[in-house]
PDB file of C-alpha atoms in Angstrom:
ATOM      1  CA  UNK A1088       2.695 -32.101 -49.431  1.00 60.00           C
ATOM      2  CA  UNK A1089       5.604 -29.749 -48.822  1.00 69.00           C
ATOM      3  CA  UNK A1090       8.939 -30.542 -50.424  1.00 79.00           C
ATOM      4  CA  UNK A1091      11.658 -31.704 -48.027  1.00 87.00           C
ATOM      5  CA  UNK A1092      14.362 -29.210 -47.110  1.00 91.00           C
ATOM      6  CA  UNK A1093      17.931 -30.409 -47.444  1.00 95.00           C
ATOM      7  CA  UNK A1094      21.038 -28.810 -45.904  1.00 96.00           C
ATOM      8  CA  UNK A1095      24.656 -29.500 -45.078  1.00 97.00           C
ATOM      9  CA  UNK A1096      26.264 -29.609 -48.490  1.00 97.00           C
ATOM     10  CA  UNK A1097      29.499 -27.855 -49.350  1.00 97.00           C
ATOM     11  CA  UNK A1098      32.969 -28.113 -50.805  1.00 98.00           C
ATOM     12  CA  UNK A1099      35.329 -30.693 -49.350  1.00 98.00           C
ATOM     13  CA  UNK A1100      38.579 -32.320 -50.379  1.00 98.00           C
ATOM     14  CA  UNK A1101      38.729 -35.966 -51.348  1.00 98.00           C
ATOM     15  CA  UNK A1102      38.869 -38.127 -48.236  1.00 98.00           C
ATOM     16  CA  UNK A1103      36.882 -35.616 -46.225  1.00 98.00           C
ATOM     17  CA  UNK A1104      33.454 -35.862 -44.630  1.00 98.00           C
ATOM     18  CA  UNK A1105      30.112 -34.087 -44.735  1.00 98.00           C
ATOM     19  CA  UNK A1106      26.821 -34.623 -42.937  1.00 98.00           C
ATOM     20  CA  UNK A1107      23.602 -33.859 -44.783  1.00 98.00           C
ATOM     21  CA  UNK A1108      20.317 -33.167 -43.037  1.00 97.00           C
ATOM     22  CA  UNK A1109      16.754 -33.190 -44.275  1.00 95.00           C
ATOM     23  CA  UNK A1110      13.460 -32.164 -42.737  1.00 92.00           C
ATOM     24  CA  UNK A1111      10.301 -33.567 -44.296  1.00 90.00           C
ATOM     25  CA  UNK A1112       6.723 -32.670 -43.435  1.00 87.00           C
ATOM     26  CA  UNK A1113       5.457 -36.209 -43.133  1.00 87.00           C
ATOM     27  CA  UNK A1114       5.446 -39.706 -44.527  1.00 87.00           C
ATOM     28  CA  UNK A1115       3.613 -41.008 -47.572  1.00 88.00           C
ATOM     29  CA  UNK A1116       1.163 -43.858 -47.155  1.00 90.00           C
ATOM     30  CA  UNK A1117       2.570 -47.064 -48.529  1.00 92.00           C
ATOM     31  CA  UNK A1118       6.198 -45.951 -48.418  1.00 93.00           C
ATOM     32  CA  UNK A1119       9.039 -47.982 -46.931  1.00 95.00           C
ATOM     33  CA  UNK A1120      11.027 -45.090 -45.480  1.00 94.00           C
ATOM     34  CA  UNK A1121      13.118 -41.973 -46.036  1.00 94.00           C
ATOM     35  CA  UNK A1122      16.281 -41.646 -47.994  1.00 96.00           C
ATOM     36  CA  UNK A1123      18.579 -39.879 -50.395  1.00 97.00           C
ATOM     37  CA  UNK A1124      19.108 -39.579 -54.117  1.00 98.00           C
ATOM     38  CA  UNK A1125      21.731 -37.610 -56.018  1.00 98.00           C
ATOM     39  CA  UNK A1126      22.212 -36.160 -59.470  1.00 98.00           C
ATOM     40  CA  UNK A1127      25.598 -35.410 -60.948  1.00 97.00           C
ATOM     41  CA  UNK A1128      25.999 -33.010 -63.897  1.00 93.00           C
ATOM     42  CA  UNK A1129      24.911 -34.635 -67.113  1.00 95.00           C
ATOM     43  CA  UNK A1130      23.670 -37.762 -65.370  1.00 97.00           C
ATOM     44  CA  UNK A1131      20.325 -39.120 -64.258  1.00 97.00           C
ATOM     45  CA  UNK A1132      19.248 -38.924 -60.659  1.00 96.00           C
ATOM     46  CA  UNK A1133      20.243 -42.061 -58.763  1.00 97.00           C
ATOM     47  CA  UNK A1134      19.414 -43.758 -55.499  1.00 98.00           C
ATOM     48  CA  UNK A1135      21.933 -43.367 -52.662  1.00 98.00           C
ATOM     49  CA  UNK A1136      20.477 -44.668 -49.385  1.00 98.00           C
ATOM     50  CA  UNK A1137      17.241 -45.505 -47.586  1.00 97.00           C
ATOM     51  CA  UNK A1138      16.208 -46.131 -43.993  1.00 97.00           C
ATOM     52  CA  UNK A1139      12.937 -47.742 -43.009  1.00 95.00           C
ATOM     53  CA  UNK A1140      10.325 -45.936 -40.962  1.00 92.00           C
ATOM     54  CA  UNK A1141      11.116 -48.270 -38.086  1.00 88.00           C
ATOM     55  CA  UNK A1142      14.805 -47.443 -38.409  1.00 85.00           C
ATOM     56  CA  UNK A1143      15.692 -51.103 -38.466  1.00 88.00           C
ATOM     57  CA  UNK A1144      16.312 -51.449 -42.165  1.00 95.00           C
ATOM     58  CA  UNK A1145      18.812 -49.679 -44.415  1.00 97.00           C
ATOM     59  CA  UNK A1146      20.053 -50.085 -47.940  1.00 98.00           C
ATOM     60  CA  UNK A1147      22.754 -48.348 -49.941  1.00 98.00           C
ATOM     61  CA  UNK A1148      23.921 -47.990 -53.493  1.00 98.00           C
ATOM     62  CA  UNK A1149      26.981 -50.136 -54.097  1.00 98.00           C
ATOM     63  CA  UNK A1150      29.033 -47.028 -54.852  1.00 98.00           C
ATOM     64  CA  UNK A1151      28.605 -45.656 -51.317  1.00 98.00           C
ATOM     65  CA  UNK A1152      28.504 -48.789 -49.180  1.00 98.00           C
ATOM     66  CA  UNK A1153      31.002 -48.641 -46.348  1.00 98.00           C
ATOM     67  CA  UNK A1154      31.432 -44.862 -46.714  1.00 98.00           C
ATOM     68  CA  UNK A1155      27.940 -43.400 -46.187  1.00 98.00           C
ATOM     69  CA  UNK A1156      25.592 -43.932 -43.248  1.00 98.00           C
ATOM     70  CA  UNK A1157      21.909 -43.042 -43.265  1.00 98.00           C
ATOM     71  CA  UNK A1158      20.003 -42.366 -40.043  1.00 96.00           C
ATOM     72  CA  UNK A1159      16.793 -40.710 -38.915  1.00 94.00           C
ATOM     73  CA  UNK A1160      15.131 -39.250 -35.856  1.00 90.00           C
ATOM     74  CA  UNK A1161      12.751 -41.741 -34.261  1.00 82.00           C
ATOM     75  CA  UNK A1162      10.034 -39.190 -33.536  1.00 81.00           C
ATOM     76  CA  UNK A1163      10.466 -36.725 -36.396  1.00 86.00           C
ATOM     77  CA  UNK A1164      10.534 -36.791 -40.180  1.00 91.00           C
ATOM     78  CA  UNK A1165      14.228 -35.974 -40.303  1.00 94.00           C
ATOM     79  CA  UNK A1166      16.827 -37.983 -42.136  1.00 95.00           C
ATOM     80  CA  UNK A1167      20.608 -37.634 -42.190  1.00 97.00           C
ATOM     81  CA  UNK A1168      23.423 -38.816 -44.422  1.00 98.00           C
ATOM     82  CA  UNK A1169      26.906 -39.077 -42.954  1.00 98.00           C
ATOM     83  CA  UNK A1170      29.357 -39.153 -45.835  1.00 98.00           C
ATOM     84  CA  UNK A1171      32.931 -40.211 -45.104  1.00 98.00           C
ATOM     85  CA  UNK A1172      35.928 -40.812 -47.337  1.00 98.00           C
ATOM     86  CA  UNK A1173      34.336 -38.692 -50.029  1.00 98.00           C
ATOM     87  CA  UNK A1174      35.477 -39.081 -53.619  1.00 98.00           C
ATOM     88  CA  UNK A1175      35.298 -36.662 -56.563  1.00 97.00           C
ATOM     89  CA  UNK A1176      32.678 -38.923 -58.135  1.00 97.00           C
ATOM     90  CA  UNK A1177      30.393 -38.180 -55.185  1.00 98.00           C
ATOM     91  CA  UNK A1178      30.019 -34.630 -56.503  1.00 98.00           C
ATOM     92  CA  UNK A1179      26.314 -34.073 -57.115  1.00 98.00           C
ATOM     93  CA  UNK A1180      23.177 -32.368 -55.906  1.00 98.00           C
ATOM     94  CA  UNK A1181      21.745 -34.498 -53.110  1.00 98.00           C
ATOM     95  CA  UNK A1182      17.990 -34.763 -52.587  1.00 97.00           C
ATOM     96  CA  UNK A1183      16.068 -36.388 -49.786  1.00 95.00           C
ATOM     97  CA  UNK A1184      12.638 -37.982 -49.938  1.00 93.00           C
ATOM     98  CA  UNK A1185      10.116 -39.359 -47.464  1.00 92.00           C
ATOM     99  CA  UNK A1186       8.321 -41.745 -49.798  1.00 93.00           C
ATOM    100  CA  UNK A1187      10.742 -44.404 -50.946  1.00 95.00           C
ATOM    101  CA  UNK A1188       9.521 -47.751 -52.126  1.00 95.00           C
ATOM    102  CA  UNK A1189      11.164 -50.696 -53.798  1.00 95.00           C
ATOM    103  CA  UNK A1190       9.917 -51.882 -57.158  1.00 94.00           C
ATOM    104  CA  UNK A1191      11.668 -55.094 -58.052  1.00 94.00           C
ATOM    105  CA  UNK A1192      15.306 -54.410 -57.252  1.00 93.00           C
ATOM    106  CA  UNK A1193      15.040 -50.656 -57.741  1.00 95.00           C
ATOM    107  CA  UNK A1194      14.446 -47.976 -55.131  1.00 96.00           C
ATOM    108  CA  UNK A1195      12.132 -45.232 -56.348  1.00 94.00           C
ATOM    109  CA  UNK A1196       9.688 -42.659 -55.057  1.00 93.00           C
ATOM    110  CA  UNK A1197       5.919 -42.660 -54.849  1.00 93.00           C
ATOM    111  CA  UNK A1198       5.646 -38.922 -55.539  1.00 88.00           C
ATOM    112  CA  UNK A1199       7.383 -36.931 -58.232  1.00 83.00           C
ATOM    113  CA  UNK A1200       8.146 -33.536 -56.692  1.00 84.00           C
ATOM    114  CA  UNK A1201      11.640 -32.733 -55.512  1.00 88.00           C
ATOM    115  CA  UNK A1202      13.084 -30.140 -53.168  1.00 87.00           C
ATOM    116  CA  UNK A1203      15.964 -27.810 -54.005  1.00 92.00           C
ATOM    117  CA  UNK A1204      18.586 -30.313 -52.950  1.00 95.00           C
ATOM    118  CA  UNK A1205      21.985 -29.489 -51.525  1.00 97.00           C
ATOM    119  CA  UNK A1206      25.194 -29.298 -53.545  1.00 98.00           C
ATOM    120  CA  UNK A1207      28.123 -31.515 -52.582  1.00 98.00           C
ATOM    121  CA  UNK A1208      31.408 -30.855 -54.343  1.00 98.00           C
ATOM    122  CA  UNK A1209      34.456 -33.022 -53.732  1.00 98.00           C
ATOM    123  CA  UNK A1210      37.768 -31.746 -55.031  1.00 97.00           C
ATOM    124  CA  UNK A1211      40.607 -34.074 -55.979  1.00 94.00           C
TER     125      UNK A1211
END
């Protein structure tokens, strides 16, 4: 399977907005939906948001609830992340995935390969 391709990152001031896009090649059998993870310098990669394949279900990390909105194209394997009211602590490389699943209370991936990601930097 081909890694997803993320785009839309950049440098923005605190309080600003960015919209990330991702194009995946397909869905993984047994997955719940598509979504986003991020990894800040010196930290582990963490879950950000997920949207179900039907588009009717979403979930967010507590740190981004009310500020980020995940969406997807109904007929394509594209997922988006609208990020508003950005904070310096949102600075990270953002990765998308098309194989999210929930294990207990934790969102994770079925596969282990990652794309290049897209850098988001929020200045204070």
